[in-house]
Each structure stands twice: as C-alpha cells, then as structure tokens.
Short mmCIF file of C-alpha atoms in Angstrom, two decimals:
data_model
loop_
_atom_site.label_atom_id
_atom_site.label_comp_id
_atom_site.label_asym_id
_atom_site.label_seq_id
_atom_site.Cartn_x
_atom_site.Cartn_y
_atom_site.Cartn_z
CA MET A 1 4.29 16.08 -8.15
CA SER A 2 4.67 19.66 -9.42
CA THR A 3 6.68 20.68 -12.48
CA SER A 4 9.51 22.10 -10.39
CA SER A 5 9.74 19.01 -8.22
CA ARG A 6 9.77 16.83 -11.33
CA GLU A 7 12.72 18.79 -12.69
CA ASP A 8 14.49 18.55 -9.32
CA TRP A 9 13.94 14.80 -9.03
CA ARG A 10 17.11 12.76 -9.24
CA ARG A 11 16.93 9.21 -10.46
CA PRO A 12 18.62 6.83 -8.02
CA GLY A 13 21.87 5.33 -9.25
CA PRO A 14 22.05 1.82 -10.69
CA THR A 15 21.80 -1.16 -8.41
CA ALA A 16 24.55 -3.75 -8.06
CA GLU A 17 22.65 -6.04 -10.40
CA GLN A 18 22.34 -3.30 -13.03
CA ARG A 19 26.07 -2.58 -12.80
CA ARG A 20 26.80 -6.25 -13.37
CA VAL A 21 24.52 -6.21 -16.43
CA ASP A 22 26.40 -3.17 -17.78
CA LEU A 23 29.70 -4.95 -17.26
CA TRP A 24 28.62 -7.95 -19.29
CA LEU A 25 26.96 -5.72 -21.89
CA GLY A 26 30.13 -3.68 -22.41
CA LEU A 27 32.29 -6.79 -22.65
CA GLY A 28 29.83 -8.44 -25.05
CA VAL A 29 29.63 -5.40 -27.36
CA THR A 30 33.42 -5.10 -27.35
CA ALA A 31 33.79 -8.75 -28.29
CA LEU A 32 31.27 -8.39 -31.13
CA ALA A 33 33.03 -5.23 -32.33
CA LEU A 34 36.30 -7.14 -32.51
CA VAL A 35 34.57 -9.85 -34.53
CA SER A 36 33.15 -7.15 -36.83
CA LEU A 37 36.64 -5.65 -37.20
CA THR A 38 38.03 -9.06 -38.17
CA LEU A 39 35.33 -9.52 -40.81
CA ALA A 40 35.86 -6.01 -42.20
CA ARG A 41 39.59 -6.61 -42.53
CA SER A 42 38.93 -10.01 -44.11
CA THR A 43 36.66 -8.53 -46.78
CA GLY A 44 38.84 -5.49 -47.39
CA ALA A 45 35.78 -3.22 -47.15
CA PHE A 46 37.47 -0.05 -45.88
CA MET A 47 34.65 2.46 -46.34
CA LEU A 48 36.51 5.36 -44.72
CA GLY A 49 39.73 4.99 -46.65
CA PRO A 50 43.05 3.25 -46.06
CA PRO A 51 43.03 1.95 -42.49
CA PRO A 52 45.75 2.43 -39.88
CA SER A 53 47.90 -0.38 -38.50
CA GLY A 54 46.33 -3.46 -36.95
CA PRO A 55 47.10 -2.57 -33.31
CA GLU A 56 45.68 0.91 -33.81
CA GLN A 57 42.49 -0.58 -35.27
CA LEU A 58 42.14 -2.78 -32.21
CA PHE A 59 42.75 0.22 -29.95
CA TRP A 60 40.03 2.37 -31.52
CA THR A 61 37.54 -0.50 -31.57
CA VAL A 62 38.02 -1.16 -27.85
CA ALA A 63 38.12 2.57 -26.98
CA VAL A 64 34.68 3.17 -28.53
CA THR A 65 32.83 0.15 -27.12
CA LEU A 66 34.43 -0.86 -23.81
CA PRO A 67 33.34 2.29 -21.85
CA LEU A 68 29.77 0.94 -21.98
CA ILE A 69 30.64 -1.04 -18.84
CA TRP A 70 30.24 2.27 -16.91
CA ARG A 71 27.28 3.61 -18.85
CA ARG A 72 24.77 3.80 -15.97
CA ARG A 73 27.28 4.54 -13.21
CA TRP A 74 28.86 7.54 -15.00
CA PRO A 75 26.64 8.22 -18.04
CA ALA A 76 27.98 11.70 -18.90
CA THR A 77 31.63 10.66 -18.71
CA THR A 78 30.91 7.53 -20.75
CA LEU A 79 29.23 9.56 -23.51
CA LEU A 80 32.13 12.02 -23.71
CA ILE A 81 34.72 9.23 -23.92
CA ILE A 82 32.78 7.30 -26.58
CA SER A 83 32.07 10.46 -28.63
CA VAL A 84 35.72 11.53 -28.69
CA ALA A 85 36.91 8.01 -29.47
CA PHE A 86 34.25 7.64 -32.20
CA ILE A 87 35.32 10.82 -34.03
CA ALA A 88 39.01 9.99 -33.61
CA ALA A 89 38.46 6.47 -34.94
CA GLN A 90 36.68 7.78 -38.02
CA ALA A 91 39.31 10.43 -38.54
CA ARG A 92 41.90 7.65 -38.53
CA SER A 93 39.75 5.57 -40.94
CA ALA A 94 39.22 2.68 -38.48
CA PRO A 95 37.23 0.09 -40.44
CA GLU A 96 34.87 -1.02 -37.62
CA THR A 97 31.79 1.25 -37.72
CA GLN A 98 28.73 -0.90 -37.04
CA PHE A 99 29.11 -1.65 -33.33
CA SER A 100 30.91 1.64 -32.76
CA SER A 101 27.79 3.46 -33.98
CA TRP A 102 25.63 1.29 -31.75
CA ALA A 103 27.85 2.11 -28.74
CA LEU A 104 27.43 5.83 -29.44
CA PHE A 105 23.66 5.38 -29.69
CA CYS A 106 23.58 3.47 -26.37
CA ALA A 107 25.70 6.08 -24.57
CA LEU A 108 23.51 8.91 -25.84
CA TYR A 109 20.38 7.06 -24.72
CA THR A 110 21.84 6.33 -21.28
CA VAL A 111 22.57 9.99 -20.57
CA GLY A 112 18.92 10.78 -21.30
CA ALA A 113 17.64 7.89 -19.19
CA TRP A 114 20.02 8.07 -16.21
CA GLY A 115 21.47 11.58 -16.15
CA GLN A 116 21.06 13.05 -12.65
CA ASP A 117 21.08 16.71 -13.73
CA ARG A 118 18.42 17.11 -16.42
CA GLN A 119 19.65 20.48 -17.70
CA ARG A 120 23.22 19.24 -18.02
CA SER A 121 22.03 16.00 -19.64
CA ARG A 122 20.05 17.90 -22.28
CA ARG A 123 22.93 20.25 -23.04
CA LEU A 124 25.40 17.39 -23.24
CA ARG A 125 23.23 15.37 -25.61
CA ILE A 126 22.48 18.36 -27.83
CA GLY A 127 26.16 19.27 -27.83
CA VAL A 128 27.23 15.76 -28.82
CA ILE A 129 24.60 15.54 -31.56
CA ALA A 130 25.64 18.95 -32.94
CA THR A 131 29.29 17.89 -32.84
CA MET A 132 28.50 14.69 -34.73
CA PHE A 133 26.68 16.61 -37.48
CA ALA A 134 29.56 19.08 -37.63
CA TRP A 135 31.95 16.18 -38.01
CA LEU A 136 29.73 14.74 -40.73
CA GLY A 137 29.90 18.05 -42.59
CA ILE A 138 33.67 18.14 -42.25
CA TYR A 139 33.91 14.58 -43.49
CA TYR A 140 31.78 15.39 -46.55
CA ALA A 141 33.80 18.50 -47.28
CA VAL A 142 37.12 16.63 -47.07
CA SER A 143 36.07 13.51 -48.97
CA ILE A 144 34.13 15.15 -51.81
CA ASP A 145 37.30 15.91 -53.73
CA HIS A 146 38.48 12.29 -53.42
CA ILE A 147 35.44 10.66 -55.00
CA PRO A 148 36.53 8.45 -57.96
CA PRO A 149 35.18 9.61 -61.36
CA GLY A 150 33.20 6.41 -61.94
CA ALA A 151 31.77 6.08 -58.43
CA PHE A 152 28.27 7.05 -59.59
CA ALA A 153 28.34 5.70 -63.14
CA ASP A 154 25.08 3.81 -62.66
CA ALA A 155 23.17 6.72 -61.09
CA VAL A 156 19.84 7.37 -62.92
CA GLY A 157 17.80 9.44 -60.42
CA PRO A 158 16.84 13.09 -60.80
CA VAL A 159 18.96 14.19 -57.79
CA PRO A 160 22.69 14.68 -58.25
CA PRO A 161 24.43 11.61 -56.86
CA VAL A 162 26.76 13.46 -54.48
CA LEU A 163 23.87 15.47 -53.05
CA ALA A 164 21.76 12.31 -52.76
CA ALA A 165 24.52 10.55 -50.81
CA MET A 166 24.91 13.52 -48.45
CA VAL A 167 21.17 13.82 -47.83
CA THR A 168 20.93 10.08 -47.19
CA GLY A 169 23.74 10.27 -44.61
CA VAL A 170 22.11 13.24 -42.88
CA LEU A 171 18.68 11.57 -42.75
CA VAL A 172 20.13 8.36 -41.31
CA ASN A 173 21.98 10.30 -38.61
CA VAL A 174 18.90 12.38 -37.81
CA LEU A 175 16.93 9.17 -37.35
CA VAL A 176 19.59 7.51 -35.19
CA PHE A 177 20.28 10.48 -32.94
CA GLY A 178 16.61 11.43 -32.77
CA PHE A 179 15.63 7.98 -31.55
CA ALA A 180 18.49 7.94 -29.03
CA TYR A 181 17.36 11.28 -27.61
CA PHE A 182 13.66 10.36 -27.61
CA PHE A 183 14.08 6.92 -26.04
CA GLY A 184 16.38 8.30 -23.35
CA GLU A 185 13.89 11.01 -22.43
CA THR A 186 11.05 8.49 -22.41
CA ALA A 187 12.97 6.14 -20.11
CA TRP A 188 13.65 8.95 -17.64
CA VAL A 189 9.97 10.00 -17.63
CA ALA A 190 8.93 6.38 -17.07
CA ALA A 191 11.32 6.08 -14.12
CA ARG A 192 10.02 9.34 -12.65
CA ARG A 193 6.41 8.19 -13.00
CA GLU A 194 7.25 4.88 -11.37
CA HIS A 195 8.76 6.82 -8.48
CA GLU A 196 5.62 8.95 -8.24
CA LEU A 197 3.42 5.85 -8.21
CA ARG A 198 5.50 4.28 -5.45
CA THR A 199 5.34 7.51 -3.46
CA GLN A 200 1.59 7.76 -3.93
CA ALA A 201 1.15 4.11 -2.97
CA GLU A 202 3.20 4.67 0.18
CA ASP A 203 1.16 7.79 1.00
CA LEU A 204 -2.02 5.79 0.46
CA ARG A 205 -0.82 2.98 2.73
CA ARG A 206 0.14 5.54 5.35
CA SER A 207 -3.26 7.23 5.07
CA GLN A 208 -5.04 3.88 5.38
CA ALA A 209 -2.98 3.03 8.45
CA GLU A 210 -3.81 6.39 10.00
CA ALA A 211 -7.48 5.90 9.15
CA ARG A 212 -7.46 2.49 10.82
CA GLU A 213 -5.76 3.97 13.88
CA ARG A 214 -8.33 6.77 14.03
CA ALA A 215 -11.15 4.25 13.65
CA VAL A 216 -9.78 2.12 16.49
CA LEU A 217 -9.20 5.21 18.60
CA GLY A 218 -12.69 6.55 17.98
CA GLU A 219 -14.26 3.21 18.80
CA ARG A 220 -12.26 2.96 22.01
CA VAL A 221 -13.31 6.45 23.03
CA ARG A 222 -16.97 5.54 22.50
CA ILE A 223 -16.51 2.37 24.56
CA ALA A 224 -14.79 4.38 27.28
CA ARG A 225 -17.76 6.76 27.48
CA GLU A 226 -20.15 3.89 27.99
CA LEU A 227 -17.91 2.36 30.65
CA HIS A 228 -17.63 5.74 32.33
CA ASP A 229 -21.41 5.91 32.66
CA VAL A 230 -21.45 2.47 34.28
CA VAL A 231 -18.67 3.33 36.74
CA ALA A 232 -20.39 6.60 37.69
CA HIS A 233 -23.60 4.68 38.36
CA HIS A 234 -21.88 2.20 40.67
CA VAL A 235 -20.09 4.93 42.59
CA SER A 236 -23.39 6.75 43.11
CA VAL A 237 -25.02 3.56 44.40
CA MET A 238 -22.10 3.04 46.79
CA GLY A 239 -22.62 6.53 48.18
CA VAL A 240 -26.32 5.94 48.75
CA GLN A 241 -25.69 2.55 50.40
CA ALA A 242 -22.95 3.99 52.61
CA SER A 243 -25.27 6.77 53.78
CA ALA A 244 -28.00 4.25 54.58
CA CYS A 245 -25.53 2.04 56.43
CA ARG A 246 -24.37 4.97 58.56
CA ARG A 247 -27.94 5.80 59.56
CA VAL A 248 -28.95 2.25 60.61
CA PHE A 249 -25.59 0.97 61.82
CA ASP A 250 -26.51 1.20 65.51
CA ARG A 251 -30.27 0.52 65.31
CA ASP A 252 -30.42 -2.34 62.77
CA PRO A 253 -27.15 -4.26 62.22
CA GLY A 254 -28.89 -6.61 59.74
CA LYS A 255 -29.78 -3.76 57.37
CA ALA A 256 -26.33 -2.30 57.82
CA ARG A 257 -24.79 -5.66 56.87
CA THR A 258 -26.99 -5.81 53.73
CA ALA A 259 -25.92 -2.30 52.76
CA LEU A 260 -22.25 -3.14 53.27
CA THR A 261 -22.64 -6.25 51.10
CA ALA A 262 -24.14 -4.11 48.33
CA ILE A 263 -21.30 -1.60 48.72
CA GLU A 264 -18.75 -4.42 48.45
CA GLN A 265 -20.32 -5.83 45.31
CA SER A 266 -20.67 -2.38 43.74
CA ALA A 267 -17.05 -1.56 44.54
CA ARG A 268 -15.81 -4.76 42.90
CA THR A 269 -17.89 -4.15 39.79
CA ALA A 270 -16.85 -0.48 39.61
CA VAL A 271 -13.15 -1.32 39.89
CA ASP A 272 -13.50 -3.94 37.18
CA GLU A 273 -15.28 -1.50 34.86
CA LEU A 274 -12.74 1.23 35.61
CA ARG A 275 -9.86 -1.11 34.72
CA ARG A 276 -11.46 -1.85 31.36
CA MET A 277 -12.09 1.83 30.75
CA LEU A 278 -8.43 2.72 31.32
CA GLY A 279 -7.43 -0.14 29.06
CA VAL A 280 -9.40 1.10 26.06
CA LEU A 281 -9.07 4.85 26.56
CA ARG A 282 -6.40 6.22 24.21
CA ALA A 283 -7.42 9.82 23.57
CA PRO A 284 -9.59 12.46 25.27
CA ALA A 285 -13.19 12.43 24.13
CA ASN A 286 -14.81 15.53 22.67
CA ALA A 287 -16.68 17.17 25.53
CA ASP A 288 -19.24 18.69 23.17
CA ALA A 289 -20.14 15.40 21.48
CA GLU A 290 -23.39 13.70 22.24
CA PRO A 291 -23.10 10.57 24.40
CA PRO A 292 -23.73 7.32 22.52
CA ALA A 293 -27.14 5.73 22.81
CA THR A 294 -27.27 3.00 25.47
CA GLY A 295 -28.75 -0.44 25.03
CA GLY A 296 -28.54 -3.88 26.58
CA VAL A 297 -29.61 -7.45 25.99
CA GLU A 298 -33.18 -6.50 26.84
CA ARG A 299 -33.31 -4.52 23.57
CA ILE A 300 -32.11 -7.34 21.29
CA GLY A 301 -35.73 -8.17 20.59
CA GLU A 302 -36.13 -4.72 19.03
CA LEU A 303 -33.34 -5.54 16.59
CA VAL A 304 -35.10 -8.74 15.58
CA GLU A 305 -38.37 -6.87 15.10
CA ARG A 306 -36.65 -4.36 12.83
CA ALA A 307 -35.16 -7.18 10.77
CA ARG A 308 -38.60 -8.76 10.44
CA ALA A 309 -40.07 -5.42 9.37
CA ALA A 310 -37.38 -5.25 6.68
CA GLY A 311 -38.67 -8.52 5.19
CA LEU A 312 -36.50 -11.16 6.84
CA THR A 313 -37.77 -14.26 8.59
CA ALA A 314 -36.20 -13.31 11.91
CA THR A 315 -36.29 -15.32 15.16
CA LEU A 316 -34.90 -14.80 18.63
CA GLY A 317 -34.05 -17.63 21.02
CA VAL A 318 -32.96 -17.43 24.66
CA TYR A 319 -31.29 -20.52 26.13
CA GLY A 320 -30.49 -21.21 29.75
CA ASP A 321 -31.60 -19.33 32.83
CA ALA A 322 -31.43 -15.59 32.27
CA VAL A 323 -29.24 -13.82 34.85
CA ALA A 324 -28.62 -10.17 35.58
CA LEU A 325 -25.59 -8.93 33.62
CA PRO A 326 -23.13 -6.12 34.34
CA GLU A 327 -24.20 -3.07 32.37
CA SER A 328 -20.99 -2.95 30.33
CA VAL A 329 -21.34 -6.62 29.31
CA SER A 330 -25.03 -6.15 28.48
CA GLN A 331 -24.24 -3.08 26.35
CA ALA A 332 -21.37 -4.82 24.55
CA ALA A 333 -23.55 -7.85 23.76
CA TYR A 334 -26.24 -5.57 22.40
CA ARG A 335 -23.78 -3.59 20.24
CA VAL A 336 -22.25 -6.74 18.75
CA THR A 337 -25.71 -8.09 17.94
CA GLN A 338 -26.74 -4.74 16.47
CA GLU A 339 -23.70 -4.65 14.16
CA ALA A 340 -24.24 -8.26 13.06
CA VAL A 341 -27.92 -7.68 12.27
CA THR A 342 -27.04 -4.48 10.41
CA ASN A 343 -24.48 -6.31 8.28
CA THR A 344 -27.07 -8.98 7.46
CA LEU A 345 -29.55 -6.35 6.31
CA LYS A 346 -27.01 -4.37 4.28
CA HIS A 347 -24.65 -6.91 2.77
CA ALA A 348 -25.77 -10.51 3.11
CA GLY A 349 -28.74 -10.74 0.77
CA ALA A 350 -30.24 -13.12 3.33
CA ASN A 351 -33.82 -14.32 3.85
CA VAL A 352 -33.53 -15.89 7.31
CA LEU A 353 -32.00 -14.36 10.44
CA ASP A 354 -31.55 -16.29 13.68
CA VAL A 355 -30.45 -14.52 16.88
CA ARG A 356 -29.70 -16.55 19.99
CA VAL A 357 -28.72 -15.52 23.51
CA ARG A 358 -27.17 -18.26 25.62
CA TYR A 359 -26.68 -17.99 29.38
CA LEU A 360 -23.92 -20.44 30.25
CA ALA A 361 -22.38 -21.30 33.62
CA ARG A 362 -19.79 -18.51 33.62
CA GLU A 363 -20.45 -16.83 30.28
CA VAL A 364 -23.11 -15.19 28.19
CA GLU A 365 -23.07 -15.72 24.44
CA VAL A 366 -24.82 -13.96 21.56
CA ASP A 367 -25.01 -15.86 18.26
CA VAL A 368 -26.28 -14.24 15.03
CA THR A 369 -26.58 -16.36 11.88
CA ASP A 370 -28.15 -15.87 8.45
CA ASP A 371 -28.49 -17.73 5.17
CA GLY A 372 -26.82 -15.07 3.06
CA ARG A 373 -23.85 -15.35 0.75
CA ALA A 374 -21.33 -17.62 2.42
CA GLY A 375 -18.58 -16.57 0.03
CA ARG A 376 -18.11 -13.21 1.71
CA ARG A 377 -14.71 -12.63 3.19
CA VAL A 378 -14.09 -11.04 6.57
CA ASN A 379 -12.90 -7.48 6.03
CA ALA A 380 -10.30 -7.05 8.75
CA LEU A 381 -10.20 -3.32 8.06
CA GLY A 382 -13.96 -2.78 8.30
CA LEU A 383 -15.04 -0.39 11.03
CA GLY A 384 -17.89 -2.67 12.15
CA LEU A 385 -15.60 -5.63 12.71
CA ILE A 386 -13.05 -3.40 14.45
CA GLY A 387 -15.78 -2.19 16.80
CA MET A 388 -16.93 -5.73 17.60
CA HIS A 389 -13.39 -6.87 18.31
CA GLU A 390 -12.75 -3.89 20.55
CA ARG A 391 -15.93 -4.40 22.56
CA VAL A 392 -15.35 -8.12 23.03
CA SER A 393 -11.65 -7.71 23.83
CA ALA A 394 -12.44 -5.05 26.44
CA HIS A 395 -14.30 -7.76 28.40
CA ASP A 396 -11.70 -10.50 27.79
CA GLY A 397 -14.17 -12.35 25.57
CA ASP A 398 -13.97 -14.24 22.28
CA LEU A 399 -15.38 -13.23 18.88
CA GLU A 400 -16.02 -15.45 15.87
CA ALA A 401 -17.06 -13.91 12.55
CA GLY A 402 -17.09 -15.75 9.24
CA PRO A 403 -18.97 -18.05 6.86
CA ARG A 404 -20.69 -21.15 8.21
CA ALA A 405 -19.89 -24.62 6.92
CA GLY A 406 -23.51 -25.19 5.92
CA GLY A 407 -23.88 -21.83 4.19
CA GLY A 408 -24.61 -18.35 5.42
CA TRP A 409 -22.78 -16.15 7.89
CA ARG A 410 -22.20 -16.28 11.64
CA VAL A 411 -21.17 -13.77 14.29
CA ARG A 412 -20.73 -15.25 17.73
CA ALA A 413 -19.45 -13.36 20.78
CA ARG A 414 -18.85 -14.86 24.21
CA PHE A 415 -18.43 -12.70 27.33
CA PRO A 416 -17.18 -14.07 30.69
CA LEU A 417 -19.35 -13.21 33.72
CA PRO A 418 -18.21 -12.19 37.22
CA ALA A 419 -17.81 -15.09 39.62
CA ALA A 420 -19.79 -13.38 42.41
CA ALA A 421 -22.88 -15.28 43.47
CA ASP A 422 -25.04 -12.23 44.09
CA PRO A 423 -26.28 -10.25 41.09
CA PRO A 424 -24.42 -6.97 40.61
CA VAL A 425 -26.11 -3.72 41.47
CA GLY A 426 -27.69 -2.07 38.46
CA ALA A 427 -27.68 -5.23 36.38
CA GLN A 428 -29.75 -5.48 33.24
CA ARG A 429 -32.95 -7.48 33.24
CA ALA A 430 -33.40 -10.48 30.96
CA PRO A 431 -35.30 -10.12 27.69
CA SER A 432 -39.05 -10.07 28.12
CA ASP A 433 -41.42 -12.39 26.31
CA GLU A 434 -42.83 -9.48 24.28
CA GLN A 435 -39.36 -8.90 22.82
CA GLN A 436 -38.77 -12.57 21.98
CA PRO A 437 -40.60 -13.66 18.82
CA VAL A 438 -39.31 -17.21 19.25
CA VAL A 439 -37.93 -18.28 22.64
CA ASP A 440 -36.94 -21.87 23.33
CA THR A 441 -35.73 -22.21 26.94
CA ALA A 442 -36.29 -25.98 27.05
CA ARG A 443 -33.32 -26.67 24.82
CA SER A 444 -29.88 -26.67 26.36
CA ALA A 445 -27.25 -24.18 25.33
#
C-alpha cells in the first residue's frame, strides 16, 4: 500500500458489539465519576476553589463523562463535547477531576484511533491540546494572586515554589496528552496494517486459486492433445478400411465384412475418445507448443529400470492376461505410474518400489507402492496429484493416493475397459518380458 493510499484509507466504523462496549464503558465511567464526586464532597477537598451547587456539580460530572458512549461512533463530536464540558467544569470549580481527566484522555485517544479523516483528526487533536494548555496558562494566571501566604511554608528546594508547581502541572499535562496522541496514532496504524494484511491474504488466496485453475486448465489441455492424437489415428484407420471395403465389396464379401467390422470398432472408439476430449478441453492449446511425449503401459518397465538405476530395489509385476488397451487408457496408465514413481524418487526417501499392472475382467489397474515415509500427507493442491486425478477422471476411473496401513505410500489407479469383445484398432501391446524385471502371472489379481 503506497503512502497516498495509506493516507486515503478510512477505518471502518465500529461494529454493533463495539458500540455496545462503548455504551457500557460510558455508563461505567459516569457511575465511577459520580462516586468520585461524592467522595470529594465528603472530604471537602475542593482543589479548584469553592464549588457550585450540588445539582450543577452533578451536571458537569455527567456532561464530561457520559459522551463516551458515542466515542467510536462519532469520535470528533465526542471530543469537542468533552473538551468544552471539561473546561467549563473547571471554570466553575467542579470538584470531580479524576475521572473527568480520564474521559478527556479517552476521547483524545479515540479521535486518533478511529478518526476517518486523518488530516482533520490531527488538527482537532492538536487544537484541543493547545486549548487545554492555554486554559492551564489562564488558570495559573488567575489563581496565582489567590495563593495563601503560608501555602508553601515547608518548601526547601532550590526552585521557587510557584514556578515548581507550574512546571509540574505542565509536565503532567504534556505526559497525559502526549500519551493520548501517541496511543491513538499507534492504534490507527495497527488497524491499517491489519487491513493491509487481510487484503494481502485475500490477494494471496485469489492468486493461489487462479494458479490452481491454471494448473488444472493446463493439465486438461495436455490431456486433450493426447486424446486428439488418438482420435485422429482412429479416423485415419477408418478411412483406410472404408477404401479397402469399397474395392473388395463386390469381389470378396468376407473381406468387406471384416473391413466394416474394423470400421465399426474404430468408430465406437473414436467417438468415445472424442467425448472425453471435449469433456476435458477448457481452453485453446498453444499451436506453437511441442506435443507431449507419448507413452503407454509397454513403457512402464522403463520407469522401473530408471528407479533401479537410481538405487531403489524396484520390481514390476503383471497379473492376469494382458489385453490390448485403448491408446488413451494406456497413456493415462503410463502417466499415472510415471508421476507415482517420480514422487517416490523425489519425496519418499524409500528403498523399495513395487509396480504392479493388473488386467481384470473389465478394468486395468496400476498399483505403485513404496516403503517411504508413511506420515506424508496428500497435497490436494499439488500439480502431480491434480494431473493424476484429471487423467483418471477423464476415463471414468478411480484413483487412490495415500499412506498404506503397513507403512509406505500407495498410488492405485483403476481404468474401466470397453465392453467390446474384439480388441480396438491401434491398441497398445502388453509389456514385454525384457521390460518386466519381476513378472508373476501365476498369481491372481
């Protein structure tokens, strides 16, 4: 916040709760001032001279203290009322001075802490303080001739007693008014800084939300590019099969029927991939950007080999009968496994990595576990986890990521497979033995 904006900032008015507090504060101070007036009258200690009548004493006591009930709602008006009543009460020799002085201090502080217009608040406070010192000078000038001859009979200091009394009064007032001004200014600065912190926190939350949206959007665009490549492949295959069918339609109906079956399967797969692409696409991709690197389940073995080269005891297991997968499913399974292995290498502090691919009846599942720190918490804002969720959700699958009960960390993604009996055109091949350091196909999934 710049200097000009700080000066232009207006502190919000008091809340309903703060107004209720001021009400009780003003009533409490007024009640205590009345008690102080009763004690002063009982002791006969009339420091300012012969007092006025009893009702007038009550009036001035209430007039100085009761306006505190509006101190934060109308701080400038409250200070003016209390200042005028304070001087008038002293001019009339009202005996109650203790709580009246405190009320003046509180009103002066409140203008500094809650005044909306800073320039007017400063001028008003300086004006009131100057007026009070002027009144103090007038009071000294009027009362100096009425000092009894024996008032300072016991004075032994080097300073003349009248001068010492005047200097003491001035120093006390400087201290009181100085603290009232300083504390009021400090309270206003603290409120302004609190406002700045809240504004900065809100800006930070907004920036984080925008960053998360951009991360999700970027990840969806990358997924859409991969799906676009798959759809384009299927459409090309359909064109080739349709051309072949046209050429042999009359001569060899059997080949034509096979070509039509391939076209049908390719069309179903392409429509399914196109639906997913439109579901995840939220913004146009940058035409000049490089397309993302492709990969499928057949490359999971490379990830395991890299983990082993990094020093982990890494194994790969394939369970069930490997089937040809749609390219988008194969790529998504590979990307999820890649992110999980990367997290193990970077963050887990693990020694053992176990990657498993399970071919189920209607699903394919990738399961990555390690023996790293199980106390890690899932970072819902992490870009890697966002990417895994987006890829799995795009295929209507399920993702599990979190600590294991027996220790370590697990990422498990399950993708549903098409119900068609024939393998889709352009499907990925199953992992080869060379890419499987440890493969146990005898065990059930």
